[in-house]
Amino acid sequence: MFEIIKIDGKLFRHEVLCTKEFFLPMKRKNQIHWAAMSEAEIILYAKAYCQHHEIKRQRHLANGKNKHDGLYNILYKSKWMRQVFIVDETKPVRLGEDDFIIPLDGGGRVSWKSMSRQEKIDYIIAYCKEFNITNSTQLQKGPNKNPGMHSRLLDDKLMTDIFDRERLETLCGEPFLIPLCAIDKVAWEKMSEDEIIEYAKAYCKHHKIKGSGALSNHKTKRNTGMYKALMDRTLLDRVFSRPKTKSYPVNGTTYTFQIRKNRQIDWKLVTKKRLEKFGRDYCIEYGIKTRTQLKNKNAGLCNQKRRQSA
């Protein structure tokens, strides 16, 4: 037990531990002013506190019956644990039939930075096998959870080295097993062109997406990851059927033109005579009398007429 007393107008925590008397400076009634104490004073107090309460391991100082959060934190942050406790540098761990020697940091935690990538993978796989952990959610939140190990999976991008991760998705009554990367996004690089095309066609049919614009920009139906994967592999034309011609019914005549990939008329294939006739009928159809009006209505046609008349 301890009591808060005042000496010369200053607050102190008065405590007797193993017949030794301590007066610890206080910031407030419930907070020890560690910065006002020297290293030797803190270590002397820590040893007496642990001896008095029979605390033999640092984890008991952090989580035990007589835990002391403030003392634990100052010892850990200042790396003074080894001066109070005997801290092991390694820990033997047996998982199934495999034995591991796990390096520890100054706080008794697993020192992941002291392990190679393969050592981390082997240790985590053995741990997951031992406790029948089959996915990252169980490792993070399950009955045998290990949040520190889960964080290491994300930080070192080890997720796909540990778990074969897939998402079952049903589109138009057809099941698809989609490979995932560590952050639960589709691992497009693991899919072949045919697999991407088949999945994209089913996705667009299921969500009634009829063009690449909706796939990339629609507020609720868009899938930018799929759009980018199709763009990167130049597969958009194999998912969306794009017309090769475009028709304009104007002034009683229907004009059909070849179009480019950007769906604009390929004016290079239009003769000067046909362009003049189409331009004349187009202006009659829409009541266009000036070049400015034509430019506002159909800039492509206006520019092409200007080029050919130059």
PDB file of C-alpha atoms in Angstrom:
ATOM      1  CA  MET A   1       0.000   0.000   0.000  1.00  0.00           C
ATOM      2  CA  PHE A   2       1.046   3.590  -0.491  1.00  0.00           C
ATOM      3  CA  GLU A   3      -0.140   7.041   0.429  1.00  0.00           C
ATOM      4  CA  ILE A   4       0.102  10.447  -1.227  1.00  0.00           C
ATOM      5  CA  ILE A   5       1.717  13.049   1.013  1.00  0.00           C
ATOM      6  CA  LYS A   6       2.888  16.646   0.702  1.00  0.00           C
ATOM      7  CA  ILE A   7       6.438  17.720   1.514  1.00  0.00           C
ATOM      8  CA  ASP A   8       7.289  21.411   1.141  1.00  0.00           C
ATOM      9  CA  GLY A   9       4.167  21.862  -0.956  1.00  0.00           C
ATOM     10  CA  LYS A  10       5.087  19.047  -3.386  1.00  0.00           C
ATOM     11  CA  LEU A  11       3.269  15.726  -3.843  1.00  0.00           C
ATOM     12  CA  PHE A  12       5.055  12.446  -3.148  1.00  0.00           C
ATOM     13  CA  ARG A  13       4.031   8.792  -3.183  1.00  0.00           C
ATOM     14  CA  HIS A  14       5.138   7.294   0.120  1.00  0.00           C
ATOM     15  CA  GLU A  15       5.611   3.529  -0.087  1.00  0.00           C
ATOM     16  CA  VAL A  16       7.351   0.909   2.056  1.00  0.00           C
ATOM     17  CA  LEU A  17       8.710  -2.089   0.135  1.00  0.00           C
ATOM     18  CA  CYS A  18      10.731  -4.857   1.836  1.00  0.00           C
ATOM     19  CA  THR A  19      11.425  -2.536   4.815  1.00  0.00           C
ATOM     20  CA  LYS A  20      12.739   0.132   2.404  1.00  0.00           C
ATOM     21  CA  GLU A  21      11.031   3.495   2.364  1.00  0.00           C
ATOM     22  CA  PHE A  22      10.449   5.342  -0.928  1.00  0.00           C
ATOM     23  CA  PHE A  23       9.270   8.866  -1.651  1.00  0.00           C
ATOM     24  CA  LEU A  24       8.397   9.096  -5.354  1.00  0.00           C
ATOM     25  CA  PRO A  25       7.737  12.560  -6.869  1.00  0.00           C
ATOM     26  CA  MET A  26       4.254  12.914  -8.353  1.00  0.00           C
ATOM     27  CA  LYS A  27       3.025  14.864 -11.367  1.00  0.00           C
ATOM     28  CA  ARG A  28      -0.540  14.468 -10.192  1.00  0.00           C
ATOM     29  CA  LYS A  29      -2.210  12.401  -7.491  1.00  0.00           C
ATOM     30  CA  ASN A  30      -2.312   9.350  -9.757  1.00  0.00           C
ATOM     31  CA  GLN A  31       0.851   9.773 -11.862  1.00  0.00           C
ATOM     32  CA  ILE A  32       4.484   9.300 -10.817  1.00  0.00           C
ATOM     33  CA  HIS A  33       6.883  11.925 -12.188  1.00  0.00           C
ATOM     34  CA  TRP A  34       9.468   9.480 -13.606  1.00  0.00           C
ATOM     35  CA  ALA A  35      11.405  12.246 -15.368  1.00  0.00           C
ATOM     36  CA  ALA A  36      12.259  13.737 -11.967  1.00  0.00           C
ATOM     37  CA  MET A  37      13.977  10.485 -10.905  1.00  0.00           C
ATOM     38  CA  SER A  38      17.417   9.223 -11.883  1.00  0.00           C
ATOM     39  CA  GLU A  39      18.055   5.861 -13.548  1.00  0.00           C
ATOM     40  CA  ALA A  40      19.516   4.461 -10.308  1.00  0.00           C
ATOM     41  CA  GLU A  41      16.479   5.582  -8.280  1.00  0.00           C
ATOM     42  CA  ILE A  42      14.016   4.001 -10.723  1.00  0.00           C
ATOM     43  CA  ILE A  43      15.917   0.685 -10.877  1.00  0.00           C
ATOM     44  CA  LEU A  44      16.248   0.565  -7.068  1.00  0.00           C
ATOM     45  CA  TYR A  45      12.503   1.145  -6.707  1.00  0.00           C
ATOM     46  CA  ALA A  46      11.682  -1.412  -9.432  1.00  0.00           C
ATOM     47  CA  LYS A  47      13.770  -4.126  -7.773  1.00  0.00           C
ATOM     48  CA  ALA A  48      12.190  -3.455  -4.387  1.00  0.00           C
ATOM     49  CA  TYR A  49       8.670  -3.401  -5.861  1.00  0.00           C
ATOM     50  CA  CYS A  50       9.155  -6.711  -7.689  1.00  0.00           C
ATOM     51  CA  GLN A  51      10.772  -8.356  -4.656  1.00  0.00           C
ATOM     52  CA  HIS A  52       7.991  -7.146  -2.339  1.00  0.00           C
ATOM     53  CA  HIS A  53       5.224  -8.423  -4.636  1.00  0.00           C
ATOM     54  CA  GLU A  54       7.153 -11.558  -5.709  1.00  0.00           C
ATOM     55  CA  ILE A  55       7.160 -10.508  -9.368  1.00  0.00           C
ATOM     56  CA  LYS A  56       9.751 -12.620 -11.165  1.00  0.00           C
ATOM     57  CA  ARG A  57       8.822 -12.026 -14.801  1.00  0.00           C
ATOM     58  CA  GLN A  58       8.346  -8.770 -16.631  1.00  0.00           C
ATOM     59  CA  ARG A  59       5.034  -9.935 -18.076  1.00  0.00           C
ATOM     60  CA  HIS A  60       3.705 -10.198 -14.506  1.00  0.00           C
ATOM     61  CA  LEU A  61       4.692  -6.568 -13.960  1.00  0.00           C
ATOM     62  CA  ALA A  62       2.602  -5.658 -17.024  1.00  0.00           C
ATOM     63  CA  ASN A  63      -0.362  -8.015 -16.595  1.00  0.00           C
ATOM     64  CA  GLY A  64      -0.190  -9.742 -13.206  1.00  0.00           C
ATOM     65  CA  LYS A  65      -2.120  -9.295  -9.966  1.00  0.00           C
ATOM     66  CA  ASN A  66       0.206  -6.518  -8.762  1.00  0.00           C
ATOM     67  CA  LYS A  67       0.881  -5.001 -12.178  1.00  0.00           C
ATOM     68  CA  HIS A  68       2.419  -1.542 -12.381  1.00  0.00           C
ATOM     69  CA  ASP A  69       1.860  -0.060 -15.850  1.00  0.00           C
ATOM     70  CA  GLY A  70       3.856   3.103 -15.288  1.00  0.00           C
ATOM     71  CA  LEU A  71       6.883   1.244 -13.940  1.00  0.00           C
ATOM     72  CA  TYR A  72       6.726  -1.331 -16.734  1.00  0.00           C
ATOM     73  CA  ASN A  73       6.540   1.375 -19.418  1.00  0.00           C
ATOM     74  CA  ILE A  74       9.498   3.380 -18.108  1.00  0.00           C
ATOM     75  CA  LEU A  75      11.635   0.234 -17.793  1.00  0.00           C
ATOM     76  CA  TYR A  76      10.685  -0.938 -21.285  1.00  0.00           C
ATOM     77  CA  LYS A  77      11.119   2.422 -23.044  1.00  0.00           C
ATOM     78  CA  SER A  78      14.425   3.108 -21.297  1.00  0.00           C
ATOM     79  CA  LYS A  79      15.662  -0.465 -21.959  1.00  0.00           C
ATOM     80  CA  TRP A  80      16.317  -1.100 -18.262  1.00  0.00           C
ATOM     81  CA  MET A  81      14.459  -4.441 -18.057  1.00  0.00           C
ATOM     82  CA  ARG A  82      17.694  -6.439 -18.032  1.00  0.00           C
ATOM     83  CA  GLN A  83      18.826  -4.535 -14.939  1.00  0.00           C
ATOM     84  CA  VAL A  84      15.705  -5.639 -13.056  1.00  0.00           C
ATOM     85  CA  PHE A  85      14.857  -9.044 -14.554  1.00  0.00           C
ATOM     86  CA  ILE A  86      16.867 -11.859 -16.062  1.00  0.00           C
ATOM     87  CA  VAL A  87      15.732 -11.511 -19.678  1.00  0.00           C
ATOM     88  CA  ASP A  88      16.220 -14.459 -22.026  1.00  0.00           C
ATOM     89  CA  GLU A  89      17.656 -13.656 -25.453  1.00  0.00           C
ATOM     90  CA  THR A  90      15.953 -16.642 -27.094  1.00  0.00           C
ATOM     91  CA  LYS A  91      12.962 -18.863 -26.423  1.00  0.00           C
ATOM     92  CA  PRO A  92      12.640 -22.544 -27.433  1.00  0.00           C
ATOM     93  CA  VAL A  93       9.270 -23.306 -29.024  1.00  0.00           C
ATOM     94  CA  ARG A  94       7.976 -26.712 -30.109  1.00  0.00           C
ATOM     95  CA  LEU A  95       5.143 -26.790 -32.632  1.00  0.00           C
ATOM     96  CA  GLY A  96       4.084 -30.249 -33.760  1.00  0.00           C
ATOM     97  CA  GLU A  97       7.290 -32.098 -34.566  1.00  0.00           C
ATOM     98  CA  ASP A  98       9.242 -28.905 -35.272  1.00  0.00           C
ATOM     99  CA  ASP A  99      11.527 -27.145 -32.787  1.00  0.00           C
ATOM    100  CA  PHE A 100      12.264 -23.431 -33.086  1.00  0.00           C
ATOM    101  CA  ILE A 101      14.687 -21.130 -31.278  1.00  0.00           C
ATOM    102  CA  ILE A 102      12.920 -17.771 -31.334  1.00  0.00           C
ATOM    103  CA  PRO A 103      14.981 -14.577 -30.747  1.00  0.00           C
ATOM    104  CA  LEU A 104      13.558 -12.134 -28.196  1.00  0.00           C
ATOM    105  CA  ASP A 105      13.908  -8.385 -27.849  1.00  0.00           C
ATOM    106  CA  GLY A 106      14.674  -6.550 -24.621  1.00  0.00           C
ATOM    107  CA  GLY A 107      11.016  -6.701 -23.595  1.00  0.00           C
ATOM    108  CA  GLY A 108      10.740 -10.461 -23.978  1.00  0.00           C
ATOM    109  CA  ARG A 109       8.739 -10.211 -27.198  1.00  0.00           C
ATOM    110  CA  VAL A 110       9.544 -12.034 -30.430  1.00  0.00           C
ATOM    111  CA  SER A 111      12.284 -10.133 -32.270  1.00  0.00           C
ATOM    112  CA  TRP A 112      10.973 -10.480 -35.829  1.00  0.00           C
ATOM    113  CA  LYS A 113      13.692  -8.233 -37.231  1.00  0.00           C
ATOM    114  CA  SER A 114      16.277 -10.792 -36.081  1.00  0.00           C
ATOM    115  CA  MET A 115      14.642 -13.513 -38.206  1.00  0.00           C
ATOM    116  CA  SER A 116      15.061 -14.066 -41.941  1.00  0.00           C
ATOM    117  CA  ARG A 117      12.018 -14.085 -44.217  1.00  0.00           C
ATOM    118  CA  GLN A 118      12.096 -17.885 -44.514  1.00  0.00           C
ATOM    119  CA  GLU A 119      12.447 -18.316 -40.734  1.00  0.00           C
ATOM    120  CA  LYS A 120       9.342 -16.171 -40.234  1.00  0.00           C
ATOM    121  CA  ILE A 121       7.398 -18.156 -42.834  1.00  0.00           C
ATOM    122  CA  ASP A 122       8.402 -21.536 -41.348  1.00  0.00           C
ATOM    123  CA  TYR A 123       7.529 -20.428 -37.805  1.00  0.00           C
ATOM    124  CA  ILE A 124       4.146 -18.929 -38.745  1.00  0.00           C
ATOM    125  CA  ILE A 125       3.170 -21.959 -40.870  1.00  0.00           C
ATOM    126  CA  ALA A 126       4.038 -24.317 -37.996  1.00  0.00           C
ATOM    127  CA  TYR A 127       2.030 -22.168 -35.560  1.00  0.00           C
ATOM    128  CA  CYS A 128      -1.011 -22.158 -37.859  1.00  0.00           C
ATOM    129  CA  LYS A 129      -0.803 -25.943 -38.376  1.00  0.00           C
ATOM    130  CA  GLU A 130      -0.521 -26.537 -34.619  1.00  0.00           C
ATOM    131  CA  PHE A 131      -3.681 -24.553 -33.872  1.00  0.00           C
ATOM    132  CA  ASN A 132      -5.568 -25.409 -37.086  1.00  0.00           C
ATOM    133  CA  ILE A 133      -5.586 -21.799 -38.286  1.00  0.00           C
ATOM    134  CA  THR A 134      -6.582 -21.670 -41.938  1.00  0.00           C
ATOM    135  CA  ASN A 135      -6.942 -17.938 -42.610  1.00  0.00           C
ATOM    136  CA  SER A 136      -5.677 -14.567 -41.435  1.00  0.00           C
ATOM    137  CA  THR A 137      -8.916 -13.685 -39.614  1.00  0.00           C
ATOM    138  CA  GLN A 138      -8.515 -16.681 -37.294  1.00  0.00           C
ATOM    139  CA  LEU A 139      -4.910 -15.661 -36.644  1.00  0.00           C
ATOM    140  CA  GLN A 140      -6.016 -12.125 -35.786  1.00  0.00           C
ATOM    141  CA  LYS A 141      -9.240 -12.774 -33.831  1.00  0.00           C
ATOM    142  CA  GLY A 142      -9.712 -16.530 -33.275  1.00  0.00           C
ATOM    143  CA  PRO A 143      -9.371 -18.539 -30.023  1.00  0.00           C
ATOM    144  CA  ASN A 144      -5.639 -19.064 -30.677  1.00  0.00           C
ATOM    145  CA  LYS A 145      -5.102 -15.562 -32.035  1.00  0.00           C
ATOM    146  CA  ASN A 146      -1.664 -14.011 -32.321  1.00  0.00           C
ATOM    147  CA  PRO A 147      -2.090 -10.331 -33.269  1.00  0.00           C
ATOM    148  CA  GLY A 148       1.671  -9.723 -33.325  1.00  0.00           C
ATOM    149  CA  MET A 149       2.134 -12.542 -35.816  1.00  0.00           C
ATOM    150  CA  HIS A 150      -0.779 -11.230 -37.890  1.00  0.00           C
ATOM    151  CA  SER A 151       0.773  -7.744 -37.989  1.00  0.00           C
ATOM    152  CA  ARG A 152       4.038  -9.278 -39.177  1.00  0.00           C
ATOM    153  CA  LEU A 153       2.193 -10.985 -42.058  1.00  0.00           C
ATOM    154  CA  LEU A 154       0.957  -7.593 -43.254  1.00  0.00           C
ATOM    155  CA  ASP A 155       4.121  -5.577 -42.586  1.00  0.00           C
ATOM    156  CA  ASP A 156       6.414  -8.060 -44.353  1.00  0.00           C
ATOM    157  CA  LYS A 157       3.849  -9.005 -47.048  1.00  0.00           C
ATOM    158  CA  LEU A 158       3.928 -12.679 -46.082  1.00  0.00           C
ATOM    159  CA  MET A 159       0.178 -13.330 -46.358  1.00  0.00           C
ATOM    160  CA  THR A 160       0.226 -15.155 -49.681  1.00  0.00           C
ATOM    161  CA  ASP A 161       3.279 -17.179 -48.567  1.00  0.00           C
ATOM    162  CA  ILE A 162       1.247 -18.548 -45.649  1.00  0.00           C
ATOM    163  CA  PHE A 163      -2.333 -18.848 -46.869  1.00  0.00           C
ATOM    164  CA  ASP A 164      -3.744 -19.843 -50.259  1.00  0.00           C
ATOM    165  CA  ARG A 165      -6.405 -17.175 -50.311  1.00  0.00           C
ATOM    166  CA  GLU A 166      -9.386 -17.248 -52.644  1.00  0.00           C
ATOM    167  CA  ARG A 167     -12.849 -15.730 -52.708  1.00  0.00           C
ATOM    168  CA  LEU A 168     -15.849 -17.673 -53.963  1.00  0.00           C
ATOM    169  CA  GLU A 169     -18.064 -15.409 -56.032  1.00  0.00           C
ATOM    170  CA  THR A 170     -21.240 -16.444 -57.849  1.00  0.00           C
ATOM    171  CA  LEU A 171     -22.173 -14.407 -60.921  1.00  0.00           C
ATOM    172  CA  CYS A 172     -25.231 -15.255 -63.024  1.00  0.00           C
ATOM    173  CA  GLY A 173     -25.400 -18.656 -61.323  1.00  0.00           C
ATOM    174  CA  GLU A 174     -21.790 -19.500 -62.172  1.00  0.00           C
ATOM    175  CA  PRO A 175     -19.181 -19.903 -59.368  1.00  0.00           C
ATOM    176  CA  PHE A 176     -15.755 -18.233 -59.642  1.00  0.00           C
ATOM    177  CA  LEU A 177     -12.750 -18.816 -57.344  1.00  0.00           C
ATOM    178  CA  ILE A 178     -10.899 -15.516 -57.361  1.00  0.00           C
ATOM    179  CA  PRO A 179      -7.287 -15.376 -56.005  1.00  0.00           C
ATOM    180  CA  LEU A 180      -6.667 -12.622 -53.454  1.00  0.00           C
ATOM    181  CA  CYS A 181      -3.562 -10.753 -52.377  1.00  0.00           C
ATOM    182  CA  ALA A 182      -2.657  -9.796 -48.796  1.00  0.00           C
ATOM    183  CA  ILE A 183      -5.031  -6.829 -48.553  1.00  0.00           C
ATOM    184  CA  ASP A 184      -8.051  -8.791 -49.833  1.00  0.00           C
ATOM    185  CA  LYS A 185      -7.872  -7.308 -53.325  1.00  0.00           C
ATOM    186  CA  VAL A 186      -8.032  -9.499 -56.425  1.00  0.00           C
ATOM    187  CA  ALA A 187      -4.588 -10.824 -57.411  1.00  0.00           C
ATOM    188  CA  TRP A 188      -5.051 -10.212 -61.144  1.00  0.00           C
ATOM    189  CA  GLU A 189      -1.446 -11.228 -61.859  1.00  0.00           C
ATOM    190  CA  LYS A 190      -2.331 -14.793 -60.795  1.00  0.00           C
ATOM    191  CA  MET A 191      -5.109 -15.072 -63.388  1.00  0.00           C
ATOM    192  CA  SER A 192      -4.649 -15.959 -67.047  1.00  0.00           C
ATOM    193  CA  GLU A 193      -6.119 -13.797 -69.821  1.00  0.00           C
ATOM    194  CA  ASP A 194      -8.921 -16.292 -70.428  1.00  0.00           C
ATOM    195  CA  GLU A 195      -9.768 -16.400 -66.700  1.00  0.00           C
ATOM    196  CA  ILE A 196      -9.917 -12.601 -66.493  1.00  0.00           C
ATOM    197  CA  ILE A 197     -12.090 -12.358 -69.617  1.00  0.00           C
ATOM    198  CA  GLU A 198     -14.506 -15.052 -68.409  1.00  0.00           C
ATOM    199  CA  TYR A 199     -14.785 -13.449 -64.960  1.00  0.00           C
ATOM    200  CA  ALA A 200     -15.136  -9.918 -66.371  1.00  0.00           C
ATOM    201  CA  LYS A 201     -17.890 -10.957 -68.805  1.00  0.00           C
ATOM    202  CA  ALA A 202     -19.846 -12.666 -66.011  1.00  0.00           C
ATOM    203  CA  TYR A 203     -19.314  -9.669 -63.689  1.00  0.00           C
ATOM    204  CA  CYS A 204     -20.553  -7.203 -66.304  1.00  0.00           C
ATOM    205  CA  LYS A 205     -23.530  -9.372 -67.207  1.00  0.00           C
ATOM    206  CA  HIS A 206     -24.458  -9.830 -63.525  1.00  0.00           C
ATOM    207  CA  HIS A 207     -24.256  -6.087 -62.808  1.00  0.00           C
ATOM    208  CA  LYS A 208     -25.732  -5.074 -66.196  1.00  0.00           C
ATOM    209  CA  ILE A 209     -22.605  -3.177 -67.232  1.00  0.00           C
ATOM    210  CA  LYS A 210     -22.682  -2.610 -70.979  1.00  0.00           C
ATOM    211  CA  GLY A 211     -19.558  -0.529 -71.555  1.00  0.00           C
ATOM    212  CA  SER A 212     -16.060   0.087 -70.245  1.00  0.00           C
ATOM    213  CA  GLY A 213     -17.070   3.590 -69.120  1.00  0.00           C
ATOM    214  CA  ALA A 214     -19.549   2.185 -66.597  1.00  0.00           C
ATOM    215  CA  LEU A 215     -16.983  -0.368 -65.416  1.00  0.00           C
ATOM    216  CA  SER A 216     -14.503   2.402 -64.592  1.00  0.00           C
ATOM    217  CA  ASN A 217     -16.758   5.294 -63.537  1.00  0.00           C
ATOM    218  CA  HIS A 218     -20.243   4.129 -62.464  1.00  0.00           C
ATOM    219  CA  LYS A 219     -21.035   5.206 -58.880  1.00  0.00           C
ATOM    220  CA  THR A 220     -22.248   1.806 -57.642  1.00  0.00           C
ATOM    221  CA  LYS A 221     -21.237  -0.757 -60.284  1.00  0.00           C
ATOM    222  CA  ARG A 222     -17.670   0.302 -61.067  1.00  0.00           C
ATOM    223  CA  ASN A 223     -14.724  -2.048 -60.551  1.00  0.00           C
ATOM    224  CA  THR A 224     -11.577  -0.018 -61.138  1.00  0.00           C
ATOM    225  CA  GLY A 225      -9.285  -2.959 -60.374  1.00  0.00           C
ATOM    226  CA  MET A 226     -10.917  -5.055 -63.109  1.00  0.00           C
ATOM    227  CA  TYR A 227     -10.893  -2.126 -65.530  1.00  0.00           C
ATOM    228  CA  LYS A 228      -7.166  -1.533 -64.959  1.00  0.00           C
ATOM    229  CA  ALA A 229      -6.381  -5.259 -65.371  1.00  0.00           C
ATOM    230  CA  LEU A 230      -8.283  -5.326 -68.682  1.00  0.00           C
ATOM    231  CA  MET A 231      -6.577  -2.124 -69.830  1.00  0.00           C
ATOM    232  CA  ASP A 232      -3.082  -3.320 -68.887  1.00  0.00           C
ATOM    233  CA  ARG A 233      -3.548  -6.545 -70.861  1.00  0.00           C
ATOM    234  CA  THR A 234      -5.488  -4.814 -73.687  1.00  0.00           C
ATOM    235  CA  LEU A 235      -8.487  -7.085 -73.126  1.00  0.00           C
ATOM    236  CA  LEU A 236     -11.315  -4.528 -73.134  1.00  0.00           C
ATOM    237  CA  ASP A 237     -12.243  -5.324 -76.754  1.00  0.00           C
ATOM    238  CA  ARG A 238     -12.593  -9.013 -75.854  1.00  0.00           C
ATOM    239  CA  VAL A 239     -15.021  -8.251 -73.032  1.00  0.00           C
ATOM    240  CA  PHE A 240     -17.116  -5.505 -74.620  1.00  0.00           C
ATOM    241  CA  SER A 241     -18.293  -5.877 -78.213  1.00  0.00           C
ATOM    242  CA  ARG A 242     -17.485  -2.550 -79.833  1.00  0.00           C
ATOM    243  CA  PRO A 243     -19.202  -1.518 -83.102  1.00  0.00           C
ATOM    244  CA  LYS A 244     -16.895  -0.819 -86.040  1.00  0.00           C
ATOM    245  CA  THR A 245     -19.276   1.631 -87.719  1.00  0.00           C
ATOM    246  CA  LYS A 246     -21.459   4.536 -86.685  1.00  0.00           C
ATOM    247  CA  SER A 247     -24.606   5.696 -88.519  1.00  0.00           C
ATOM    248  CA  TYR A 248     -26.079   9.207 -88.791  1.00  0.00           C
ATOM    249  CA  PRO A 249     -29.625   9.574 -90.219  1.00  0.00           C
ATOM    250  CA  VAL A 250     -29.704  13.207 -91.406  1.00  0.00           C
ATOM    251  CA  ASN A 251     -31.972  15.045 -93.858  1.00  0.00           C
ATOM    252  CA  GLY A 252     -33.588  11.806 -95.046  1.00  0.00           C
ATOM    253  CA  THR A 253     -30.287  10.004 -95.734  1.00  0.00           C
ATOM    254  CA  THR A 254     -28.425   7.561 -93.463  1.00  0.00           C
ATOM    255  CA  TYR A 255     -24.641   7.930 -93.536  1.00  0.00           C
ATOM    256  CA  THR A 256     -22.495   5.089 -92.174  1.00  0.00           C
ATOM    257  CA  PHE A 257     -18.845   5.703 -91.249  1.00  0.00           C
ATOM    258  CA  GLN A 258     -15.979   3.540 -90.017  1.00  0.00           C
ATOM    259  CA  ILE A 259     -14.981   4.423 -86.451  1.00  0.00           C
ATOM    260  CA  ARG A 260     -11.710   4.184 -84.523  1.00  0.00           C
ATOM    261  CA  LYS A 261     -11.174   2.561 -81.111  1.00  0.00           C
ATOM    262  CA  ASN A 262     -12.134   5.807 -79.386  1.00  0.00           C
ATOM    263  CA  ARG A 263     -15.534   5.575 -81.164  1.00  0.00           C
ATOM    264  CA  GLN A 264     -14.831   8.673 -83.243  1.00  0.00           C
ATOM    265  CA  ILE A 265     -15.331   8.717 -87.021  1.00  0.00           C
ATOM    266  CA  ASP A 266     -12.206   7.783 -88.956  1.00  0.00           C
ATOM    267  CA  TRP A 267     -12.254  10.822 -91.239  1.00  0.00           C
ATOM    268  CA  LYS A 268      -9.247   9.555 -93.200  1.00  0.00           C
ATOM    269  CA  LEU A 269     -11.556   7.023 -94.850  1.00  0.00           C
ATOM    270  CA  VAL A 270     -14.163   9.634 -95.859  1.00  0.00           C
ATOM    271  CA  THR A 271     -13.848  11.159 -99.347  1.00  0.00           C
ATOM    272  CA  LYS A 272     -14.040  14.921 -99.831  1.00  0.00           C
ATOM    273  CA  LYS A 273     -17.227  14.621-101.901  1.00  0.00           C
ATOM    274  CA  ARG A 274     -18.962  12.473 -99.256  1.00  0.00           C
ATOM    275  CA  LEU A 275     -17.809  14.798 -96.491  1.00  0.00           C
ATOM    276  CA  GLU A 276     -19.291  17.820 -98.287  1.00  0.00           C
ATOM    277  CA  LYS A 277     -22.639  16.060 -98.843  1.00  0.00           C
ATOM    278  CA  PHE A 278     -22.789  14.793 -95.239  1.00  0.00           C
ATOM    279  CA  GLY A 279     -21.845  18.230 -93.897  1.00  0.00           C
ATOM    280  CA  ARG A 280     -24.535  19.928 -95.987  1.00  0.00           C
ATOM    281  CA  ASP A 281     -27.267  17.471 -94.925  1.00  0.00           C
ATOM    282  CA  TYR A 282     -26.100  17.605 -91.297  1.00  0.00           C
ATOM    283  CA  CYS A 283     -26.407  21.394 -91.203  1.00  0.00           C
ATOM    284  CA  ILE A 284     -29.878  21.240 -92.824  1.00  0.00           C
ATOM    285  CA  GLU A 285     -31.015  18.568 -90.308  1.00  0.00           C
ATOM    286  CA  TYR A 286     -29.991  20.641 -87.271  1.00  0.00           C
ATOM    287  CA  GLY A 287     -30.597  24.131 -88.687  1.00  0.00           C
ATOM    288  CA  ILE A 288     -26.915  25.072 -88.530  1.00  0.00           C
ATOM    289  CA  LYS A 289     -25.996  28.253 -90.424  1.00  0.00           C
ATOM    290  CA  THR A 290     -22.590  29.271 -89.061  1.00  0.00           C
ATOM    291  CA  ARG A 291     -19.265  27.566 -88.410  1.00  0.00           C
ATOM    292  CA  THR A 292     -19.553  28.385 -84.683  1.00  0.00           C
ATOM    293  CA  GLN A 293     -22.903  26.581 -84.479  1.00  0.00           C
ATOM    294  CA  LEU A 294     -21.407  23.561 -86.263  1.00  0.00           C
ATOM    295  CA  LYS A 295     -18.395  23.536 -83.929  1.00  0.00           C
ATOM    296  CA  ASN A 296     -20.665  23.570 -80.881  1.00  0.00           C
ATOM    297  CA  LYS A 297     -22.781  20.723 -82.270  1.00  0.00           C
ATOM    298  CA  ASN A 298     -20.111  18.517 -83.893  1.00  0.00           C
ATOM    299  CA  ALA A 299     -16.533  19.714 -83.426  1.00  0.00           C
ATOM    300  CA  GLY A 300     -15.091  16.709 -85.283  1.00  0.00           C
ATOM    301  CA  LEU A 301     -17.091  17.426 -88.429  1.00  0.00           C
ATOM    302  CA  CYS A 302     -16.291  21.147 -88.220  1.00  0.00           C
ATOM    303  CA  ASN A 303     -12.548  20.526 -87.889  1.00  0.00           C
ATOM    304  CA  GLN A 304     -12.505  18.043 -90.769  1.00  0.00           C
ATOM    305  CA  LYS A 305     -14.353  20.440 -93.101  1.00  0.00           C
ATOM    306  CA  ARG A 306     -11.873  23.178 -92.169  1.00  0.00           C
ATOM    307  CA  ARG A 307      -8.893  20.888 -92.899  1.00  0.00           C
ATOM    308  CA  GLN A 308     -10.195  19.816 -96.312  1.00  0.00           C
ATOM    309  CA  SER A 309     -11.045  23.363 -97.336  1.00  0.00           C
ATOM    310  CA  ALA A 310      -7.591  24.664 -96.331  1.00  0.00           C
TER     311      ALA A 310
END
